[in-house]
mmCIF file of C-alpha atoms in Angstrom:
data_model
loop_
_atom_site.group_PDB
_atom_site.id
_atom_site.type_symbol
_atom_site.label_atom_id
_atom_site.label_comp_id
_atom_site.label_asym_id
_atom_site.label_seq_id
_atom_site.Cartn_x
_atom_site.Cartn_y
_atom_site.Cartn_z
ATOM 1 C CA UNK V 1 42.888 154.628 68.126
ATOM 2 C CA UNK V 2 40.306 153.585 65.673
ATOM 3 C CA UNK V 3 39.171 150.437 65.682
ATOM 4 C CA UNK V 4 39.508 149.757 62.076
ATOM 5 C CA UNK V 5 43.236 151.508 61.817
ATOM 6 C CA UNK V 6 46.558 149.668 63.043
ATOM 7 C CA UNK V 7 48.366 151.480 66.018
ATOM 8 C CA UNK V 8 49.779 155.194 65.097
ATOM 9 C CA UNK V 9 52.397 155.386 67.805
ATOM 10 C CA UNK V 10 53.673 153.361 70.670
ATOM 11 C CA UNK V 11 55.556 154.339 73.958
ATOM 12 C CA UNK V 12 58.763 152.996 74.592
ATOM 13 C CA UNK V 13 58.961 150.200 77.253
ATOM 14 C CA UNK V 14 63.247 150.319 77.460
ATOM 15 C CA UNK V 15 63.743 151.136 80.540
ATOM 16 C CA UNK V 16 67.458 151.657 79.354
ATOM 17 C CA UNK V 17 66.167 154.373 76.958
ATOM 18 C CA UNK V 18 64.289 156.297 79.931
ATOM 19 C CA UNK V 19 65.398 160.033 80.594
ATOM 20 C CA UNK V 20 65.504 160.327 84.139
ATOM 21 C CA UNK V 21 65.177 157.184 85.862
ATOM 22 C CA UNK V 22 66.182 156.991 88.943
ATOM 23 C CA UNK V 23 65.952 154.540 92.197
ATOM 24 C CA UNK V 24 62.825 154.064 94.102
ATOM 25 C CA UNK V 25 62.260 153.860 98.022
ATOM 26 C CA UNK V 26 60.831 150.329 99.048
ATOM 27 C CA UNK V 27 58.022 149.753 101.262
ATOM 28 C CA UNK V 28 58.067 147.196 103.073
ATOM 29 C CA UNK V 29 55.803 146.227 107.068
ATOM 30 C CA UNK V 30 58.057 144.814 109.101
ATOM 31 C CA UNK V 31 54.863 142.189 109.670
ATOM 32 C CA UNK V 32 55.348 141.412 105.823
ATOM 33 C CA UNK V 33 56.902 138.173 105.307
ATOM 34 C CA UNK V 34 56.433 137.983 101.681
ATOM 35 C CA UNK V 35 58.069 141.047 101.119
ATOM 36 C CA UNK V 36 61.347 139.969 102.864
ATOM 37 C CA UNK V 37 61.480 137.011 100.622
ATOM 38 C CA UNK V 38 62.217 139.318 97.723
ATOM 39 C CA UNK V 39 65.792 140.335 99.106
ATOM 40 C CA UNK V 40 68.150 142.980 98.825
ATOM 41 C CA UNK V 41 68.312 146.587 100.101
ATOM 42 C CA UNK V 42 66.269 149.943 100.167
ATOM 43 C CA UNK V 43 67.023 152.470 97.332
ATOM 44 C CA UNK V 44 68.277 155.853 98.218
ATOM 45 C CA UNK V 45 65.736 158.753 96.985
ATOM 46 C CA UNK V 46 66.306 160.225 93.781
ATOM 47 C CA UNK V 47 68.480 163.934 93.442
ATOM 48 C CA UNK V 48 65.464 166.455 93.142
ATOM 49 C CA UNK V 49 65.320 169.541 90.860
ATOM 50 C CA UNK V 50 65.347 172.666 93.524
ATOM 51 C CA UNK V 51 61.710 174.122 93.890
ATOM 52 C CA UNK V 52 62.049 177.539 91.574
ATOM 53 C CA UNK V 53 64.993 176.616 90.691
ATOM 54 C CA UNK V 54 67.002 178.660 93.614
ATOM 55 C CA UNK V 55 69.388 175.417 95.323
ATOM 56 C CA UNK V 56 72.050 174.121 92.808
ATOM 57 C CA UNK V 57 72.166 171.411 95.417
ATOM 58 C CA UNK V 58 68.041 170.526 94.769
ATOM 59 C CA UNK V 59 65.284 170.901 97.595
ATOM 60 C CA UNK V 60 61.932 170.256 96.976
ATOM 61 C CA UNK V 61 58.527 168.898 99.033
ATOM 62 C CA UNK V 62 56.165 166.303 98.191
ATOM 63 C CA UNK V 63 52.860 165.299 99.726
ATOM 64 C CA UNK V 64 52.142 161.888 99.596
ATOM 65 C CA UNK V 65 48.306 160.543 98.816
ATOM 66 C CA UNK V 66 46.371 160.695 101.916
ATOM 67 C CA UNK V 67 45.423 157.178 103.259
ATOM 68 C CA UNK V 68 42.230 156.623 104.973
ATOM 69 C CA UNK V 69 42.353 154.295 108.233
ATOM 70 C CA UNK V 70 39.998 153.524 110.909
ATOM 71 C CA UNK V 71 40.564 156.338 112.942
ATOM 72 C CA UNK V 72 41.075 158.986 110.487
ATOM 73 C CA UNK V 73 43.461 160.240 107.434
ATOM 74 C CA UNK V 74 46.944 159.958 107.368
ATOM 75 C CA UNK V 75 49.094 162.005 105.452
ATOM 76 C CA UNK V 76 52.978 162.390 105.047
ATOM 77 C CA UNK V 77 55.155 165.290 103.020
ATOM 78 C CA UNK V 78 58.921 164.638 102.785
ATOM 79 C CA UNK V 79 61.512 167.397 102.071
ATOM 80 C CA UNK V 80 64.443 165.873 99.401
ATOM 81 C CA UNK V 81 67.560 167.743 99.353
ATOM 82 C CA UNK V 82 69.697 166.237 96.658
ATOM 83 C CA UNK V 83 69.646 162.277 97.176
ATOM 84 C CA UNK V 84 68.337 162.633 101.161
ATOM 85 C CA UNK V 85 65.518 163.224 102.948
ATOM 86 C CA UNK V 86 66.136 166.118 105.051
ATOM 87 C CA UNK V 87 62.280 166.263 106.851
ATOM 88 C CA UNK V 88 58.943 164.195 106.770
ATOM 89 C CA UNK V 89 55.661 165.448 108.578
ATOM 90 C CA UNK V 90 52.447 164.289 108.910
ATOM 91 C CA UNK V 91 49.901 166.915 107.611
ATOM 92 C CA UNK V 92 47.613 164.800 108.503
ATOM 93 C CA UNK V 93 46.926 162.119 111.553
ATOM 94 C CA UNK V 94 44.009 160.919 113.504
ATOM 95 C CA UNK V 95 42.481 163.578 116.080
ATOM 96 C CA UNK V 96 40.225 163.689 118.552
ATOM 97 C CA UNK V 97 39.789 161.255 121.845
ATOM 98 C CA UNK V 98 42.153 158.735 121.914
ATOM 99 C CA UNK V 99 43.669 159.491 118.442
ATOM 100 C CA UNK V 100 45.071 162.766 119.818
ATOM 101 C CA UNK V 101 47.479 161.211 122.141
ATOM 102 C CA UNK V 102 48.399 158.165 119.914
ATOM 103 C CA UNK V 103 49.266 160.538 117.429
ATOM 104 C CA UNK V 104 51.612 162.504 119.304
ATOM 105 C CA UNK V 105 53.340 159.339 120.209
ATOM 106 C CA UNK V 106 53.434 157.634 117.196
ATOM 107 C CA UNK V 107 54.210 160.511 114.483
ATOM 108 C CA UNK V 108 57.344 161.948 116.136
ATOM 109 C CA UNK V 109 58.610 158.763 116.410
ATOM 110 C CA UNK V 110 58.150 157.537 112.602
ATOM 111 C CA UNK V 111 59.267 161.257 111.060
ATOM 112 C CA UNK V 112 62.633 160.908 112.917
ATOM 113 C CA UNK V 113 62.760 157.340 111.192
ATOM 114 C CA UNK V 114 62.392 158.310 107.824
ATOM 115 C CA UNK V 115 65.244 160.952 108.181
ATOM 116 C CA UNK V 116 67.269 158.225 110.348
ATOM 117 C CA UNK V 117 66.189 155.317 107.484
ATOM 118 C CA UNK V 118 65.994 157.099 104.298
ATOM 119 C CA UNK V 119 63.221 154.556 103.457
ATOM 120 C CA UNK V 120 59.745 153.684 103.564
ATOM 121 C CA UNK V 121 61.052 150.099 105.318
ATOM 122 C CA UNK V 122 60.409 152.270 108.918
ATOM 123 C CA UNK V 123 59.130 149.981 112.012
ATOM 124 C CA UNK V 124 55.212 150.863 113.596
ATOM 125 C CA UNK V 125 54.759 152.063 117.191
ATOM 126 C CA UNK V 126 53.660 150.219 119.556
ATOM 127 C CA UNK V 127 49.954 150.967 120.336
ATOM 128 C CA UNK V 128 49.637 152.792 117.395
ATOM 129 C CA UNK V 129 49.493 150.272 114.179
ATOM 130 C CA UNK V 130 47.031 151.992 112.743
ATOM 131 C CA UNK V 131 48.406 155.307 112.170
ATOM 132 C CA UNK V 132 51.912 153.903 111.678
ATOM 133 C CA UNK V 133 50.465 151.672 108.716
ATOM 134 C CA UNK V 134 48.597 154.501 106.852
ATOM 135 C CA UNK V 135 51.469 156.649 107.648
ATOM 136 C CA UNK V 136 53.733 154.444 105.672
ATOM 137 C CA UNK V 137 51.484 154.330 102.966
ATOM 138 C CA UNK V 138 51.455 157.996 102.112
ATOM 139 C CA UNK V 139 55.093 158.164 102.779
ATOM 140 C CA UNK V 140 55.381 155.602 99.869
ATOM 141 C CA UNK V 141 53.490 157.391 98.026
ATOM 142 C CA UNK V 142 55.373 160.661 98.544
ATOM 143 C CA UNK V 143 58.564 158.732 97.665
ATOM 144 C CA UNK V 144 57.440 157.236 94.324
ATOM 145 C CA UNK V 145 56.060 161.020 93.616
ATOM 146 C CA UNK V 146 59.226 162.535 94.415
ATOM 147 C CA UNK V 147 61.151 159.531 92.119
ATOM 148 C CA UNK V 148 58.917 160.238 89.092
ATOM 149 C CA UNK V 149 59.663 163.980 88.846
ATOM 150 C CA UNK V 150 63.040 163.351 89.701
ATOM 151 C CA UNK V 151 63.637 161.129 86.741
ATOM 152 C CA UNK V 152 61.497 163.211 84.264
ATOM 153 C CA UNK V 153 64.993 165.802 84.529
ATOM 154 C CA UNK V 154 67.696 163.307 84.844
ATOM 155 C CA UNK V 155 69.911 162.051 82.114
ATOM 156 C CA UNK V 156 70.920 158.730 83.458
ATOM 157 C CA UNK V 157 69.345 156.152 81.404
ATOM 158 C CA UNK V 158 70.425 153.280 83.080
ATOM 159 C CA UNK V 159 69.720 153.649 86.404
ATOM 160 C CA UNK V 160 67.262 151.585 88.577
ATOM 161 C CA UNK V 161 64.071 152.148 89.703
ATOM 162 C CA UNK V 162 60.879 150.412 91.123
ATOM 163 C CA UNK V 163 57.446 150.078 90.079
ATOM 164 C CA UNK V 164 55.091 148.564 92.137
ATOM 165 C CA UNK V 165 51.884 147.237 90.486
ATOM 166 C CA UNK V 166 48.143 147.419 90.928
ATOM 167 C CA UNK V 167 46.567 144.987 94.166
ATOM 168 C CA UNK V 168 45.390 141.946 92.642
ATOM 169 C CA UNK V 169 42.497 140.622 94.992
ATOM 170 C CA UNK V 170 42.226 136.942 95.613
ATOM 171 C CA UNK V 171 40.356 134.360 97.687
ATOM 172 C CA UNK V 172 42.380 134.528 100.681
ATOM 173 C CA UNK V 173 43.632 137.789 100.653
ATOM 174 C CA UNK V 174 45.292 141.308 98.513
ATOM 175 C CA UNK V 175 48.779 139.988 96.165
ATOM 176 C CA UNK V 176 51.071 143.157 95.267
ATOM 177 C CA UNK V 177 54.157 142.672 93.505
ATOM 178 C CA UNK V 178 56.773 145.270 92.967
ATOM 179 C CA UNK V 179 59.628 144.976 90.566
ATOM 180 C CA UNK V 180 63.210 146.754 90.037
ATOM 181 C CA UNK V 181 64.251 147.372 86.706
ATOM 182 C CA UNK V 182 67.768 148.407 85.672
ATOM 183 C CA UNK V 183 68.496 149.210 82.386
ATOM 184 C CA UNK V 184 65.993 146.993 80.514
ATOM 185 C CA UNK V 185 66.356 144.217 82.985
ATOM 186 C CA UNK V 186 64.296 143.048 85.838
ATOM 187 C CA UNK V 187 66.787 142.841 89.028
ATOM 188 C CA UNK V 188 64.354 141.862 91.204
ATOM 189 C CA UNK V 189 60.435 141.363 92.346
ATOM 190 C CA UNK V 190 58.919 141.029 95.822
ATOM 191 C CA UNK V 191 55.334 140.645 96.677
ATOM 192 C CA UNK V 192 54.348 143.650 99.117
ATOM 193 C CA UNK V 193 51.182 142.434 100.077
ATOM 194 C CA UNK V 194 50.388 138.718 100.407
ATOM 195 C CA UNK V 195 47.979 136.172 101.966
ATOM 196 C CA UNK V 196 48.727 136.158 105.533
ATOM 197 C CA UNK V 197 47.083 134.246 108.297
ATOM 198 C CA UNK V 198 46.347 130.620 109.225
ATOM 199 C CA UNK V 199 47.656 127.890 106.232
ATOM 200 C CA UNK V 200 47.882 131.624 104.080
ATOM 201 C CA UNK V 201 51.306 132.033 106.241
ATOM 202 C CA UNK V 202 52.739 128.454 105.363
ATOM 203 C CA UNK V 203 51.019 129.155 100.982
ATOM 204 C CA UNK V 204 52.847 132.710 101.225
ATOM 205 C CA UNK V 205 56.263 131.425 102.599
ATOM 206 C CA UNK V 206 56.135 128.413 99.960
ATOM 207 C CA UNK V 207 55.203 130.121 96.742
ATOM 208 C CA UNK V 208 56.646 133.790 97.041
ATOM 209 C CA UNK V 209 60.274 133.324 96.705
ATOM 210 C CA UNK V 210 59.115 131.158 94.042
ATOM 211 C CA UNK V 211 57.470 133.286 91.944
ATOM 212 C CA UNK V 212 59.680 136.491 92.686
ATOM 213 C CA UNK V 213 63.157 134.415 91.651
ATOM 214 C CA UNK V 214 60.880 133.278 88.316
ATOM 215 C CA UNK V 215 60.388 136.704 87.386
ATOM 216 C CA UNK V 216 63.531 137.375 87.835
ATOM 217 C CA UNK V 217 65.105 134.313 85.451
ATOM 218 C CA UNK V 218 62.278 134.457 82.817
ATOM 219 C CA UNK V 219 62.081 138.627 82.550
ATOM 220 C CA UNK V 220 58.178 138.225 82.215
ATOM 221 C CA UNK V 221 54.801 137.338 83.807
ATOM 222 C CA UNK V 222 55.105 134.000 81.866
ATOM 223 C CA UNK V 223 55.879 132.810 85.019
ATOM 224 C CA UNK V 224 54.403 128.868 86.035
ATOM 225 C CA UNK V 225 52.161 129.146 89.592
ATOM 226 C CA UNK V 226 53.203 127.112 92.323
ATOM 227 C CA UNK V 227 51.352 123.970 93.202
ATOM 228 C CA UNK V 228 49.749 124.290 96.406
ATOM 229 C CA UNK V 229 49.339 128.328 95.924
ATOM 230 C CA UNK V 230 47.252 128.709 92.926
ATOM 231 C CA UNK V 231 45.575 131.913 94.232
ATOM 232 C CA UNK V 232 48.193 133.060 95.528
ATOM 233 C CA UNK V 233 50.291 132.519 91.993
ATOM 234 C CA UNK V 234 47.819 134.111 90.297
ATOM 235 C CA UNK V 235 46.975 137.239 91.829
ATOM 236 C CA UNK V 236 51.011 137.766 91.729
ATOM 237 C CA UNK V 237 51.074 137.421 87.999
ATOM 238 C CA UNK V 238 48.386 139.489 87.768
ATOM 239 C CA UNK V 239 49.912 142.333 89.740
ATOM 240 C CA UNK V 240 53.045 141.666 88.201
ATOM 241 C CA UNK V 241 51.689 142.155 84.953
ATOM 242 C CA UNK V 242 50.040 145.901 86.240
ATOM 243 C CA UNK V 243 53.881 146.773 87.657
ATOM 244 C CA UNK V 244 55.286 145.749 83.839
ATOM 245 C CA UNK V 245 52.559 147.877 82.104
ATOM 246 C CA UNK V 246 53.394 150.554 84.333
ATOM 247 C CA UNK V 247 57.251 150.339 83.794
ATOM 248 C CA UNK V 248 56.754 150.268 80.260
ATOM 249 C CA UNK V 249 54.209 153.396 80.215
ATOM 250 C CA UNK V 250 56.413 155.122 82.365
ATOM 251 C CA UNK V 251 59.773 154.280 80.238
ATOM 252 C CA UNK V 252 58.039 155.250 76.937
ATOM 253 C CA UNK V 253 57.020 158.627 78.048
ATOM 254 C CA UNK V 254 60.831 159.673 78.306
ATOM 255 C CA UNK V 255 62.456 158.417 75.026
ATOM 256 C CA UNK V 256 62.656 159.257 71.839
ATOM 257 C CA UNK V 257 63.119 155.717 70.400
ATOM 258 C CA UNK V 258 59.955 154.772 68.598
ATOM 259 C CA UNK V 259 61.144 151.247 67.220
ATOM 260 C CA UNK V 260 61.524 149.636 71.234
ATOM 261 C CA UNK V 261 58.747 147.627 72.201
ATOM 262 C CA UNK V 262 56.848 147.272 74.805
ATOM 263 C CA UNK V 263 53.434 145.145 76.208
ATOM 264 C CA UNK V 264 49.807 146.245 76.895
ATOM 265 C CA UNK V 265 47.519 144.379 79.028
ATOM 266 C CA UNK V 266 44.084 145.306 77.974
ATOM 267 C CA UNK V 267 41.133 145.412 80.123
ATOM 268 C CA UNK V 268 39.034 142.290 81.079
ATOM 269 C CA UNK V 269 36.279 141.248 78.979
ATOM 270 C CA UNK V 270 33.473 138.986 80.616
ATOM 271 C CA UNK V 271 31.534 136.909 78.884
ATOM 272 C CA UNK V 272 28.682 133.909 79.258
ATOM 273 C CA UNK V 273 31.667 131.590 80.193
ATOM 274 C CA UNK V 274 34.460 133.612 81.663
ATOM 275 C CA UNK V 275 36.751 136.392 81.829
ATOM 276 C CA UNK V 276 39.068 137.119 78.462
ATOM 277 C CA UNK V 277 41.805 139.544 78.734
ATOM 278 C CA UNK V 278 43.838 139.958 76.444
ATOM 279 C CA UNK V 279 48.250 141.255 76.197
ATOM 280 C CA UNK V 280 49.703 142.756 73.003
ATOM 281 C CA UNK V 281 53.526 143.224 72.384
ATOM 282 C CA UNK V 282 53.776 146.247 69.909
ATOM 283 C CA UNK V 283 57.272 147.410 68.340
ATOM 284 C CA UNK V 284 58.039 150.231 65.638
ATOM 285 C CA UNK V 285 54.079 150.880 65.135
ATOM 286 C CA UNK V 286 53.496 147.170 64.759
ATOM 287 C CA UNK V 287 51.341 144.480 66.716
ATOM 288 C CA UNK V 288 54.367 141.830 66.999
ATOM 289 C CA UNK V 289 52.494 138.964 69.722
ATOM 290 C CA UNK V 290 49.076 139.002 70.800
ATOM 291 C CA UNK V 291 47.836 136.386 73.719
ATOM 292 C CA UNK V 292 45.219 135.987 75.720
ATOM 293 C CA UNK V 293 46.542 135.716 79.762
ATOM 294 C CA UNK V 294 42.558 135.121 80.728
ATOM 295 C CA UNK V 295 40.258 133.065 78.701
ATOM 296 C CA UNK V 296 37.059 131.027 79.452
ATOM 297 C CA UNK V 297 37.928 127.276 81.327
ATOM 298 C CA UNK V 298 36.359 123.730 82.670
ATOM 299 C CA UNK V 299 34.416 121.582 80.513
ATOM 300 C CA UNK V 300 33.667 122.149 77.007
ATOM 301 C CA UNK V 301 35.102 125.547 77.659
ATOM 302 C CA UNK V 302 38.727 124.072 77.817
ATOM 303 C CA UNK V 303 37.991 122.723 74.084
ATOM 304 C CA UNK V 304 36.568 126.061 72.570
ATOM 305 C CA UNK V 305 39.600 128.122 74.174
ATOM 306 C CA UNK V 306 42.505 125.745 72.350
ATOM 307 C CA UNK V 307 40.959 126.221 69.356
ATOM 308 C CA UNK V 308 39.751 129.498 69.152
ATOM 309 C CA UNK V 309 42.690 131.581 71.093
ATOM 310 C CA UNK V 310 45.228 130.863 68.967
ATOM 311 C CA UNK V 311 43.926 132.219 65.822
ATOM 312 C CA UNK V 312 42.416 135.084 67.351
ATOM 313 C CA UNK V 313 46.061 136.024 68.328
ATOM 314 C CA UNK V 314 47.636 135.192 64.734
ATOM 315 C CA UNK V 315 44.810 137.676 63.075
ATOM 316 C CA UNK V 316 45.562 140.178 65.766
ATOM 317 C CA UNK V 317 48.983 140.396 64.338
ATOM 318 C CA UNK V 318 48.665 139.864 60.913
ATOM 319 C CA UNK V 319 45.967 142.764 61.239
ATOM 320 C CA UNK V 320 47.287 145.136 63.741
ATOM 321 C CA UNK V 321 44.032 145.912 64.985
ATOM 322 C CA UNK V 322 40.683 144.182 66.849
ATOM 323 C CA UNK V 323 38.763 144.201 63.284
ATOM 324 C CA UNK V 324 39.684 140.442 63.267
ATOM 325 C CA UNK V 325 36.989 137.704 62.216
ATOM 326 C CA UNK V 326 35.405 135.255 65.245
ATOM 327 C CA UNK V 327 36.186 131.970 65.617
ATOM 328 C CA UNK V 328 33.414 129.410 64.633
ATOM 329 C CA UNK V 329 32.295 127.554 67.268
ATOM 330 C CA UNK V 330 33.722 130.347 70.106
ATOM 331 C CA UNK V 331 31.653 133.319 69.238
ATOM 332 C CA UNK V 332 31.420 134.338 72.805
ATOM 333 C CA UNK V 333 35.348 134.259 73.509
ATOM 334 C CA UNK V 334 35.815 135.591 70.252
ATOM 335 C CA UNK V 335 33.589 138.649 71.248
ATOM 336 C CA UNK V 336 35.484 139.318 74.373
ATOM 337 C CA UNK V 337 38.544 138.517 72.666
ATOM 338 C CA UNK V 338 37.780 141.727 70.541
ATOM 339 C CA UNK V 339 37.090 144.221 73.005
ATOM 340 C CA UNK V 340 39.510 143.083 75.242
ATOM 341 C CA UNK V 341 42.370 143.517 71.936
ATOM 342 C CA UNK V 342 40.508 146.901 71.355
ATOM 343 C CA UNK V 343 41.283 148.351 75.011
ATOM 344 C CA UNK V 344 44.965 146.907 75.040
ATOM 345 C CA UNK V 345 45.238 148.613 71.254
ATOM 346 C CA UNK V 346 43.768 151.908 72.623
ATOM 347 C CA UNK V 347 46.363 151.750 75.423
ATOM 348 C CA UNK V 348 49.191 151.670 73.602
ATOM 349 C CA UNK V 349 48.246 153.588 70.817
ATOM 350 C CA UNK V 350 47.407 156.766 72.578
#
């Protein structure tokens, strides 16, 4: 997208419009607290076109990502047949010393309990957390890989399915959110990574269940942190916000309907005083809300934000594009404002 020309086209972000969505696998350690707070059951994987086409019924393989851990790569492939998991194999595991005997223990074990499980929600060995960890990893992966080309041949638009978004770093630890989405709804959110560990235990167990039942009532990152777990609140929204924009790329690639709208988070800016990043709601071709979910903060910064952020976002719409004046007096957050817009723009214009 130019910078001087409004958006040509915009993806869909109806997830009720998608062709071919389909339910999602969950992932989640049976050491992860935060992720039980989220509720409800594991998905069933989706029915999978037959490879070449030769079983009506639909078989197919899919290697997950490999996942590095500290004793060596772990890799999982999964055979779908239909709506089940017939097979999963490592095609990769930790060799050599040790490694060699915990993987025969450990990999036999966790195949038969993907079959047995039909999920990625599959117990570690004991003695072998390592391999079991990165093991479930890949198999996630494999799962949401399997979903995705599943859904792109599917003509049930209202089904459910799971995104999980980007690992938001934080003080105390990695915040992962992933949400369900049925129809153009958000059913549910669970963090799948959280602050664990000393008062991060007692911070995780407060604010969680907080945040996931917000997302859940307000249908948006929008969402208030939770006193006591500021870090904690804001790496989720942050994540959460990477698990919408995916949802919403994902949704729009499927459809046909070009007036549905959907949100962009563009990248972050830095500047003198602080980080601006900056979230654009587009509809039909249009720029319909522009907002900045970082901006600079403390001191005088506090004052130059209220009065410049605003009217950045009302010439962001009114223009429907980043070639929008500064702000006198916030030339700095202005600036990042800009690029920040631009990259968002770019996004969701193609």
């Amino acid at each position: 997208m130019r910078k001087s020309h409004p958006i040509r086209r915009v993806m869909l972000a109806s997830a009720a419009t998608v062709s071919g969505v389909v339910l999602l696998l969950s992932l989640k350690p049976s050491s992860d607290p935060a992720s039980a707070a989220g509720g409800g059951a594991a998905a069933q994987p989706p029915a999978a076109s037959a490879q070449g086409g030769a079983q009506a019924a639909g078989t197919r393989t899919v290697t997950g990502d490999a996942t590095q851990t500290q004793y060596g790569a772990v890799q999982v492939r999964i055979t779908v047949e239909g709506n089940k998991i017939t097979k999963a194999e490592a095609v990769q595991a930790p060799k050599g010393g040790q490694s060699d005997e915990k993987t025969a223990l450990s990999v036999p074990k966790l195949n038969q309990a993907v079959v047995t499980k039909q999920s990625a929600q599959i117990d570690s060995v004991s003695g072998a957390t390592y391999t079991s960890d990165g093991y479930k990893k890949s198999l996630q992966s494999a799962i949401d890989k399997a979903n995705a080309s599943a859904g792109s041949g599917s003509g049930n638009a209202q089904a459910a399915r799971t995104v999980t978004g980007s690992v938001s770093q934080t003080q105390y630890g990695p915040v992962q959110v992933r949400i369900t989405v049925e129809g153009n709804k958000i059913t549910k959110a669970e963090a799948v990574q959280a602050p664990k560990g000393g008062q991060s235990d007692e911070k995780t167990a407060l604010s969680v269940p907080k945040l996931n039942q917000a997302v859940v009532t307000k249908q948006s990152p929008e969402i208030d942190s939770v006193s006591g777990a500021t870090y904690t609140s804001d790496g989720y929204k942050k994540s959460l916000q990477s698990a919408i924009d995916k949802a919403n790329a994902s949704a729009g690639s499927g459809s046909g309907n070009a007036q549905a709208a959907r949100t962009v988070t563009g990248s972050v800016s830095q500047t003198q005083y602080g980080p601006v990043q900056v979230r654009v709601t587009v509809s039909g071709g249009k720029v319909t809300k522009a907002e900045a979910v970082q901006a600079p903060k403390g001191g005088e910064s506090d004052q130059k934000t209220a009065l410049a952020v605003p009217k950045l976002n009302q010439q962001a719409v009114a223009a429907g594009s980043a070639d929008i004046d500064s702000v006198s007096g916030a030339t700095y957050t202005s600036d990042g404002y800009k690029k920040s817009l631009q990259s968002a723009l770019d996004q969701a214009g193609g």
